[in-house]
Tab-separated table of C-alpha atoms in Angstrom:
chain	number	residue	atom	x	y	z
A	296	MET	CA	0.000	0.000	0.000
A	297	SER	CA	1.194	3.515	-0.782
A	298	ASP	CA	2.626	5.520	2.107
A	299	LEU	CA	0.831	8.670	0.996
A	300	THR	CA	-2.319	10.161	-0.448
A	301	ILE	CA	-1.440	12.268	-3.462
A	302	ASN	CA	-2.946	14.368	-6.210
A	303	LYS	CA	-1.600	12.015	-8.910
A	304	LYS	CA	-2.947	13.952	-11.881
A	305	LYS	CA	-1.057	17.104	-10.880
A	306	MET	CA	2.152	15.299	-9.913
A	307	ALA	CA	2.372	12.872	-12.848
A	308	THR	CA	4.281	15.252	-15.087
A	309	THR	CA	6.144	17.122	-12.323
A	310	LEU	CA	9.009	14.885	-11.164
A	311	LYS	CA	11.603	17.624	-10.978
A	312	MET	CA	11.518	21.026	-9.301
A	313	LYS	CA	13.381	24.306	-9.410
A	314	ALA	CA	15.328	25.313	-6.304
A	315	MET	CA	18.012	27.694	-5.086
A	316	GLY	CA	20.814	26.260	-3.018
A	317	LEU	CA	24.447	25.418	-2.403
A	318	LEU	CA	26.685	22.673	-3.774
A	319	GLN	CA	29.391	23.136	-1.146
A	320	LYS	CA	29.683	24.583	2.343
A	321	PRO	CA	29.750	28.341	1.829
A	322	LYS	CA	32.282	30.812	3.105
A	323	ILE	CA	30.847	33.287	5.593
A	324	ALA	CA	29.414	36.385	3.866
A	325	ASN	CA	29.851	34.795	0.429
A	326	ILE	CA	26.470	33.114	-0.098
A	327	PRO	CA	25.300	35.632	-2.753
A	328	ASN	CA	28.222	34.486	-4.908
A	329	GLU	CA	27.963	30.759	-4.166
A	330	ILE	CA	24.226	30.134	-4.461
A	331	LYS	CA	23.116	28.240	-7.576
A	332	GLU	CA	19.905	27.617	-9.484
A	333	LEU	CA	19.209	23.875	-9.281
A	334	THR	CA	16.940	21.322	-10.877
A	335	VAL	CA	16.358	18.559	-8.340
A	336	SER	CA	13.900	15.772	-7.666
A	337	ILE	CA	10.711	16.617	-5.839
A	338	PRO	CA	11.246	15.313	-2.270
A	339	LYS	CA	9.528	12.121	-1.195
A	340	ILE	CA	7.436	12.189	1.961
A	341	ASN	CA	7.149	9.648	4.736
A	342	SER	CA	3.993	8.647	6.583
A	343	THR	CA	3.891	11.714	8.869
A	344	GLU	CA	4.878	14.313	6.290
A	345	VAL	CA	3.105	16.491	3.746
A	346	LEU	CA	4.263	17.724	0.349
A	347	VAL	CA	3.598	21.421	-0.185
A	348	LYS	CA	3.584	23.294	-3.458
A	349	ILE	CA	5.199	26.554	-2.374
A	350	ILE	CA	3.540	29.792	-3.445
A	351	THR	CA	5.681	32.286	-1.530
A	352	SER	CA	8.828	32.294	0.578
A	353	THR	CA	10.945	35.031	2.149
A	354	ILE	CA	14.601	35.992	2.211
A	355	HIS	CA	15.512	36.499	5.835
A	356	VAL	CA	18.835	37.108	7.611
A	357	ASP	CA	18.316	33.856	9.501
A	358	ASP	CA	18.314	31.948	6.186
A	359	ILE	CA	21.818	33.227	5.529
A	360	ALA	CA	22.973	32.577	9.103
A	361	VAL	CA	21.717	28.988	9.100
A	362	ALA	CA	23.230	28.178	5.696
A	363	GLN	CA	26.677	29.535	6.574
A	364	GLY	CA	26.682	27.976	10.044
A	365	THR	CA	26.570	31.170	12.089
A	366	ALA	CA	22.973	31.004	13.338
A	367	ILE	CA	22.664	31.570	17.075
A	368	GLY	CA	26.406	31.946	17.175
A	369	ARG	CA	27.502	28.666	15.562
A	370	PHE	CA	25.078	25.833	16.306
A	371	TYR	CA	23.437	25.155	12.955
A	372	GLY	CA	24.506	24.783	9.374
A	373	PRO	CA	24.752	22.224	6.610
A	374	LYS	CA	26.647	19.149	7.762
A	375	GLU	CA	27.127	17.650	4.297
A	376	VAL	CA	26.832	19.529	1.010
A	377	SER	CA	27.747	18.291	-2.460
A	378	GLU	CA	26.420	18.103	-6.013
A	379	LYS	CA	24.739	14.838	-5.078
A	380	LYS	CA	23.344	16.299	-1.867
A	381	PRO	CA	22.676	20.024	-2.441
A	382	TYR	CA	21.604	22.285	0.388
A	383	ILE	CA	18.369	24.070	-0.532
A	384	MET	CA	18.041	27.363	1.322
A	385	GLY	CA	15.018	29.089	2.858
A	386	THR	CA	12.879	28.574	5.958
A	387	ASN	CA	9.538	30.392	5.753
A	388	PHE	CA	6.877	29.528	3.202
A	389	SER	CA	3.198	29.644	2.359
A	390	GLY	CA	1.680	27.158	-0.046
A	391	VAL	CA	-0.817	24.410	-0.845
A	392	ILE	CA	-0.662	20.756	0.211
A	393	GLU	CA	-0.339	18.388	-2.764
A	394	ALA	CA	0.350	15.090	-0.976
A	395	ILE	CA	-0.043	13.651	2.520
A	396	GLY	CA	1.444	10.678	4.345
A	397	LYS	CA	-0.927	7.937	5.491
A	398	GLN	CA	-0.594	8.908	9.178
A	399	VAL	CA	-1.274	12.616	8.611
A	400	SER	CA	-4.512	13.461	10.383
A	401	GLN	CA	-4.666	17.259	10.687
A	402	PHE	CA	-4.457	18.222	7.013
A	403	LYS	CA	-5.766	17.268	3.589
A	404	ILE	CA	-4.802	17.844	-0.040
A	405	GLY	CA	-5.689	21.376	-1.086
A	406	ASP	CA	-5.201	22.965	2.337
A	407	GLU	CA	-3.395	26.306	2.259
A	408	VAL	CA	-0.644	26.191	4.881
A	409	ILE	CA	2.375	28.033	6.252
A	410	GLY	CA	5.603	26.604	7.644
A	411	ILE	CA	6.721	27.133	11.225
A	412	PRO	CA	10.493	27.594	11.654
A	413	ASN	CA	11.923	25.295	14.317
A	414	VAL	CA	15.116	25.552	16.348
A	415	ALA	CA	17.067	22.946	14.382
A	416	GLY	CA	18.060	25.088	11.413
A	417	GLU	CA	15.526	23.532	9.036
A	418	HIS	CA	15.600	24.644	5.398
A	419	GLY	CA	14.312	23.948	1.881
A	420	SER	CA	11.792	26.700	1.088
A	421	TRP	CA	13.545	28.384	-1.855
A	422	ALA	CA	12.027	25.786	-4.149
A	423	THR	CA	8.748	25.013	-5.842
A	424	TYR	CA	8.008	22.062	-3.530
A	425	ARG	CA	8.887	21.060	-0.019
A	426	CYS	CA	8.057	18.170	2.303
A	427	LEU	CA	8.012	18.381	6.104
A	428	ASP	CA	6.368	16.892	9.164
A	429	GLU	CA	2.785	17.946	9.809
A	430	ARG	CA	3.858	19.273	13.239
A	431	ASN	CA	5.751	22.059	11.474
A	432	ILE	CA	2.882	23.548	9.492
A	433	ARG	CA	-0.292	25.472	10.283
A	434	ILE	CA	-3.373	26.375	8.248
A	435	LYS	CA	-2.906	29.764	6.590
A	436	PRO	CA	-5.492	32.257	7.864
A	437	LYS	CA	-8.030	33.002	5.119
A	438	ALA	CA	-7.835	36.707	5.913
A	439	LEU	CA	-4.173	36.797	4.829
A	440	SER	CA	-2.871	36.390	1.279
A	441	HIS	CA	0.088	34.081	0.672
A	442	GLN	CA	2.388	37.119	0.525
A	443	GLU	CA	0.984	38.600	3.741
A	444	ALA	CA	1.080	35.266	5.557
A	445	VAL	CA	4.692	34.438	4.706
A	446	SER	CA	5.969	37.920	5.554
A	447	MET	CA	4.289	37.787	8.973
A	448	ILE	CA	5.685	34.432	10.163
A	449	VAL	CA	8.932	35.664	11.736
A	450	ALA	CA	8.284	39.407	12.058
A	451	GLY	CA	4.827	38.882	13.518
A	452	CYS	CA	5.781	36.121	15.950
A	453	VAL	CA	8.879	37.909	17.247
A	454	ALA	CA	7.077	41.245	17.591
A	455	TYR	CA	4.073	39.671	19.307
A	456	GLY	CA	6.342	37.861	21.765
A	457	MET	CA	7.951	41.186	22.653
A	458	LEU	CA	4.540	42.827	22.994
A	459	VAL	CA	3.339	40.191	25.474
A	460	SER	CA	6.589	40.346	27.479
A	461	SER	CA	6.475	44.156	27.637
A	462	LYS	CA	3.097	44.376	29.416
A	463	VAL	CA	2.638	47.700	27.618
A	464	LYS	CA	-0.169	49.977	28.802
A	465	LYS	CA	-2.087	52.750	27.103
A	466	GLY	CA	-0.064	55.975	27.220
A	467	ASP	CA	3.330	54.291	27.749
A	468	HIS	CA	6.208	56.014	25.946
A	469	CYS	CA	7.980	53.427	23.785
A	470	LEU	CA	11.233	53.703	21.826
A	471	VAL	CA	11.636	51.272	18.916
A	472	LEU	CA	15.233	50.646	17.800
A	473	GLY	CA	15.382	49.484	14.188
A	474	SER	CA	11.879	50.797	13.565
A	475	SER	CA	12.180	50.475	9.776
A	476	GLY	CA	12.920	46.738	9.798
A	477	GLY	CA	10.339	43.974	9.560
A	478	ILE	CA	10.167	43.356	13.316
A	479	GLY	CA	10.394	47.065	14.193
A	480	SER	CA	7.605	47.957	11.768
A	481	VAL	CA	5.284	45.331	13.197
A	482	ILE	CA	5.987	46.106	16.870
A	483	THR	CA	5.340	49.794	16.111
A	484	GLN	CA	1.880	48.993	14.754
A	485	MET	CA	1.156	46.617	17.629
A	486	LEU	CA	2.117	49.245	20.214
A	487	LYS	CA	-0.086	51.840	18.531
A	488	SER	CA	-3.007	49.411	18.630
A	489	LYS	CA	-2.473	49.251	22.409
A	490	GLY	CA	-2.628	53.037	22.717
A	491	ALA	CA	1.094	53.558	23.349
A	492	ILE	CA	3.084	56.634	22.336
A	493	VAL	CA	5.772	55.402	19.936
A	494	ILE	CA	9.131	56.960	19.046
A	495	GLY	CA	10.884	55.383	16.071
A	496	LEU	CA	14.648	55.425	15.539
A	497	CYS	CA	15.722	55.101	11.894
A	498	SER	CA	17.922	56.555	9.133
A	499	THR	CA	16.955	59.452	6.862
A	500	ARG	CA	15.858	57.291	3.924
A	501	ASN	CA	13.334	55.386	6.048
A	502	ILE	CA	11.619	58.289	7.820
A	503	GLU	CA	8.517	58.349	5.621
A	504	MET	CA	8.052	54.589	5.857
A	505	VAL	CA	8.346	54.692	9.651
A	506	LYS	CA	5.827	57.538	9.800
A	507	ALA	CA	3.430	55.468	7.688
A	508	ASN	CA	3.506	52.796	10.422
A	509	GLY	CA	1.963	55.318	12.800
A	510	VAL	CA	4.812	56.506	15.011
A	511	ASP	CA	4.188	59.650	17.022
A	512	TYR	CA	7.762	60.893	16.708
A	513	VAL	CA	10.742	59.961	14.508
A	514	ILE	CA	14.420	60.427	15.353
A	515	ASP	CA	16.978	60.238	12.545
A	516	TYR	CA	20.021	58.589	14.123
A	517	THR	CA	22.257	59.758	11.264
A	518	LYS	CA	21.635	63.376	12.279
A	519	ASP	CA	20.612	63.426	15.945
A	520	ASN	CA	21.800	61.925	19.218
A	521	PHE	CA	18.548	60.392	20.397
A	522	VAL	CA	19.584	60.460	24.072
A	523	LYS	CA	20.236	64.210	23.953
A	524	LYS	CA	17.094	64.786	21.924
A	525	LEU	CA	14.845	62.906	24.334
A	526	THR	CA	16.594	64.331	27.404
A	527	SER	CA	16.238	67.897	26.116
A	528	GLN	CA	12.507	67.316	25.732
A	529	ASN	CA	12.341	65.819	29.223
A	530	LYS	CA	10.969	62.549	27.826
A	531	LYS	CA	11.396	59.459	29.990
A	532	ILE	CA	10.784	56.214	28.136
A	533	ASN	CA	8.801	53.360	29.682
A	534	LEU	CA	9.799	50.702	27.160
A	535	VAL	CA	12.614	50.168	24.652
A	536	PHE	CA	12.230	47.497	21.929
A	537	ASP	CA	15.493	46.294	20.371
A	538	SER	CA	15.708	44.198	17.200
A	539	VAL	CA	19.226	45.384	16.276
A	540	GLY	CA	21.406	44.171	19.151
A	541	GLY	CA	24.768	45.172	20.566
A	542	LYS	CA	25.988	46.403	23.961
A	543	GLU	CA	26.759	49.885	22.669
A	544	LEU	CA	23.203	50.575	21.521
A	545	GLU	CA	21.815	48.908	24.636
A	546	ASN	CA	23.902	51.044	27.003
A	547	ILE	CA	22.874	54.217	25.213
A	548	ALA	CA	19.180	53.313	25.087
A	549	ILE	CA	19.024	52.444	28.790
A	550	LYS	CA	19.999	56.052	29.581
A	551	VAL	CA	16.586	57.269	28.406
A	552	LEU	CA	14.626	54.610	30.268
A	553	HIS	CA	12.573	55.293	33.375
A	554	LYS	CA	14.035	53.549	36.444
A	555	LYS	CA	11.058	51.183	36.425
A	556	GLY	CA	11.136	50.860	32.646
A	557	ARG	CA	11.892	47.762	30.561
A	558	PHE	CA	14.455	47.077	27.834
A	559	LEU	CA	13.302	44.230	25.599
A	560	THR	CA	15.684	42.624	23.119
A	561	VAL	CA	15.558	39.679	20.739
A	562	CYS	CA	19.268	39.974	19.890
A	563	GLY	CA	21.163	40.512	23.113
A	564	PRO	CA	24.700	41.909	23.292
A	565	GLU	CA	25.769	40.778	19.807
A	566	LYS	CA	24.904	43.243	17.008
A	567	TYR	CA	23.486	41.579	13.874
A	568	ILE	CA	23.774	38.174	15.494
A	569	GLY	CA	24.313	35.484	12.883
A	570	SER	CA	26.508	37.617	10.631
A	571	LYS	CA	29.682	36.025	11.980
A	572	LYS	CA	30.706	32.766	13.606
A	573	LEU	CA	31.221	33.103	17.324
A	574	SER	CA	33.619	30.956	19.286
A	575	TRP	CA	32.167	28.714	21.983
A	576	ARG	CA	33.672	31.093	24.511
A	577	LYS	CA	31.768	34.013	22.986
A	578	VAL	CA	28.530	32.053	22.801
A	579	ILE	CA	28.801	31.109	26.478
A	580	HIS	CA	29.728	34.678	27.392
A	581	MET	CA	26.718	35.986	25.464
A	582	LEU	CA	24.340	33.629	27.277
A	583	TRP	CA	25.969	34.458	30.611
A	584	TYR	CA	25.627	38.179	29.904
A	585	ILE	CA	21.903	37.831	29.123
A	586	MET	CA	21.306	35.865	32.327
A	587	TYR	CA	23.407	38.253	34.430
A	588	ARG	CA	21.719	41.381	33.027
A	589	SER	CA	18.272	39.860	33.504
A	590	ILE	CA	18.902	38.999	37.172
A	591	LEU	CA	20.733	42.217	38.067
A	592	SER	CA	18.088	44.392	36.405
A	593	LYS	CA	15.423	42.976	38.714
A	594	ILE	CA	17.337	44.517	41.600
A	595	ILE	CA	18.565	47.852	40.276
A	596	GLY	CA	16.397	48.488	37.182
A	597	PRO	CA	15.541	49.247	34.461
A	598	ARG	CA	14.466	45.683	33.655
A	599	TYR	CA	16.400	43.802	30.972
A	600	ILE	CA	14.246	41.201	29.188
A	601	PHE	CA	15.464	38.782	26.535
A	602	SER	CA	12.265	38.148	24.631
A	603	ALA	CA	12.939	35.523	21.951
A	604	LYS	CA	9.987	33.103	21.818
A	605	PRO	CA	9.576	30.132	19.413
A	606	PRO	CA	7.047	30.926	16.617
A	607	SER	CA	5.125	27.740	17.445
A	608	THR	CA	4.140	29.236	20.827
A	609	THR	CA	2.917	32.592	19.511
A	610	ILE	CA	1.675	32.152	15.955
A	611	ASN	CA	-2.013	31.485	16.626
A	612	ASP	CA	-2.441	34.429	19.008
A	613	MET	CA	-0.305	36.595	16.721
A	614	HIS	CA	-2.506	35.887	13.719
A	615	ALA	CA	-5.638	36.762	15.657
A	616	PHE	CA	-4.042	40.020	16.825
A	617	VAL	CA	-2.703	41.203	13.464
A	618	ILE	CA	-5.931	40.390	11.636
A	619	LYS	CA	-8.055	42.175	14.233
A	620	ASN	CA	-5.823	45.272	14.150
A	621	ASN	CA	-5.040	45.232	10.403
A	622	ILE	CA	-1.282	45.085	10.980
A	623	LYS	CA	0.951	44.699	7.926
A	624	VAL	CA	4.605	43.913	7.305
A	625	PRO	CA	6.226	46.424	4.929
A	626	VAL	CA	7.612	44.791	1.789
A	627	ASP	CA	10.998	45.833	0.444
A	628	ARG	CA	10.590	43.918	-2.827
A	629	ILE	CA	8.900	40.910	-4.420
A	630	ILE	CA	11.041	38.784	-6.725
A	631	PRO	CA	10.565	35.628	-8.802
A	632	LEU	CA	12.492	32.424	-8.087
A	633	GLU	CA	15.268	33.571	-10.416
A	634	ILE	CA	18.980	33.438	-9.653
A	635	LYS	CA	19.976	36.951	-10.728
A	636	LYS	CA	17.195	38.606	-8.721
A	637	LEU	CA	17.921	36.365	-5.756
A	638	LYS	CA	21.614	37.258	-5.686
A	639	GLU	CA	20.788	40.967	-5.852
A	640	ALA	CA	18.314	40.609	-2.987
A	641	LEU	CA	20.798	38.648	-0.855
A	642	LYS	CA	23.441	41.362	-1.276
A	643	HIS	CA	20.855	44.046	-0.467
A	644	LEU	CA	19.781	42.206	2.701
A	645	SER	CA	23.346	41.390	3.795
A	646	ALA	CA	24.202	45.096	3.620
A	647	HIS	CA	21.337	45.800	6.080
A	648	LYS	CA	19.588	47.986	3.505
A	649	ALA	CA	16.253	46.176	3.317
A	650	SER	CA	13.247	48.167	4.522
A	651	GLY	CA	10.801	45.383	5.268
A	652	ARG	CA	10.513	41.838	3.948
A	653	ILE	CA	11.887	40.461	0.704
A	654	ILE	CA	9.386	37.983	-0.743
A	655	ILE	CA	9.951	35.271	-3.338
A	656	ASP	CA	6.771	34.683	-5.358
A	657	MET	CA	6.913	31.326	-7.153
A	658	THR	CA	3.983	32.276	-9.398
A	659	LYS	CA	5.930	35.107	-11.081
């Protein structure tokens, strides 16, 4: 007996798929030059897996970090990569189920679903098909298009986790560091929906976009010292939201916080975490620093809160919240699954120039 239920008519003539990936372990910061366009076999599913025809995926900094082995310092990365065993990049996706294993009980062929990133460095979404365990997918909300759903997976879950941890109240003064990024843009909108007063920190070229997200006040960090600016206006901040990272920015931002305020970060002391490979010593020091700051801040204030939560624990509540409050992720660009466009987008993202999500649309 077959191990799966499958839409045979659709799959009969589609034995190969297009994908973007690596044929060797990449050098750090060199993925845009090493990534290749591949033609590979459509993956086979086991009894607990589903096969998804991917409609949209995203290009995220974590995709680069995982592929080059620098994610979360150094833990994940391709163990074996060759022409016979290529590494297909990409984590997030939205698509339609085309086949199901015989033990799959929660889904059926034709269901529109999204993938949930896990903590094991999973990959394979920069392709036209992907198979994965049913535990790692969810039904796509009908209120969200495939583009909206895929762009919200990471940005929405991370921002919503920060929102819950912050215990923000109506009228709280909030400073958002990296307010033009995907996470910063979403947390800004979430805070406004809670009645908070939001100050966005960004560069000159992103001011109008940040304003469009509803901030009450914008500070251009390329022109103004935000500590001096806020101090001169006698503004004391209740909450700081950090999606950039780094001790230097943290130490500066804490100066504007109320003594009973809260500094929430999803990055910790390492700026642009994942951009370089940390030694075990540095990884341990980073974790120690987060624990030390968290404990000490309970005594002397302001509170230091590391607020990284797995998407699987927040995605359902996040979807309900963003749909109710009409929250959107800004889109930097939408590209087809085409190697030249992909390389350009990877270089753009690696230079920290993206204003919002970069989406790959497989239908283009």
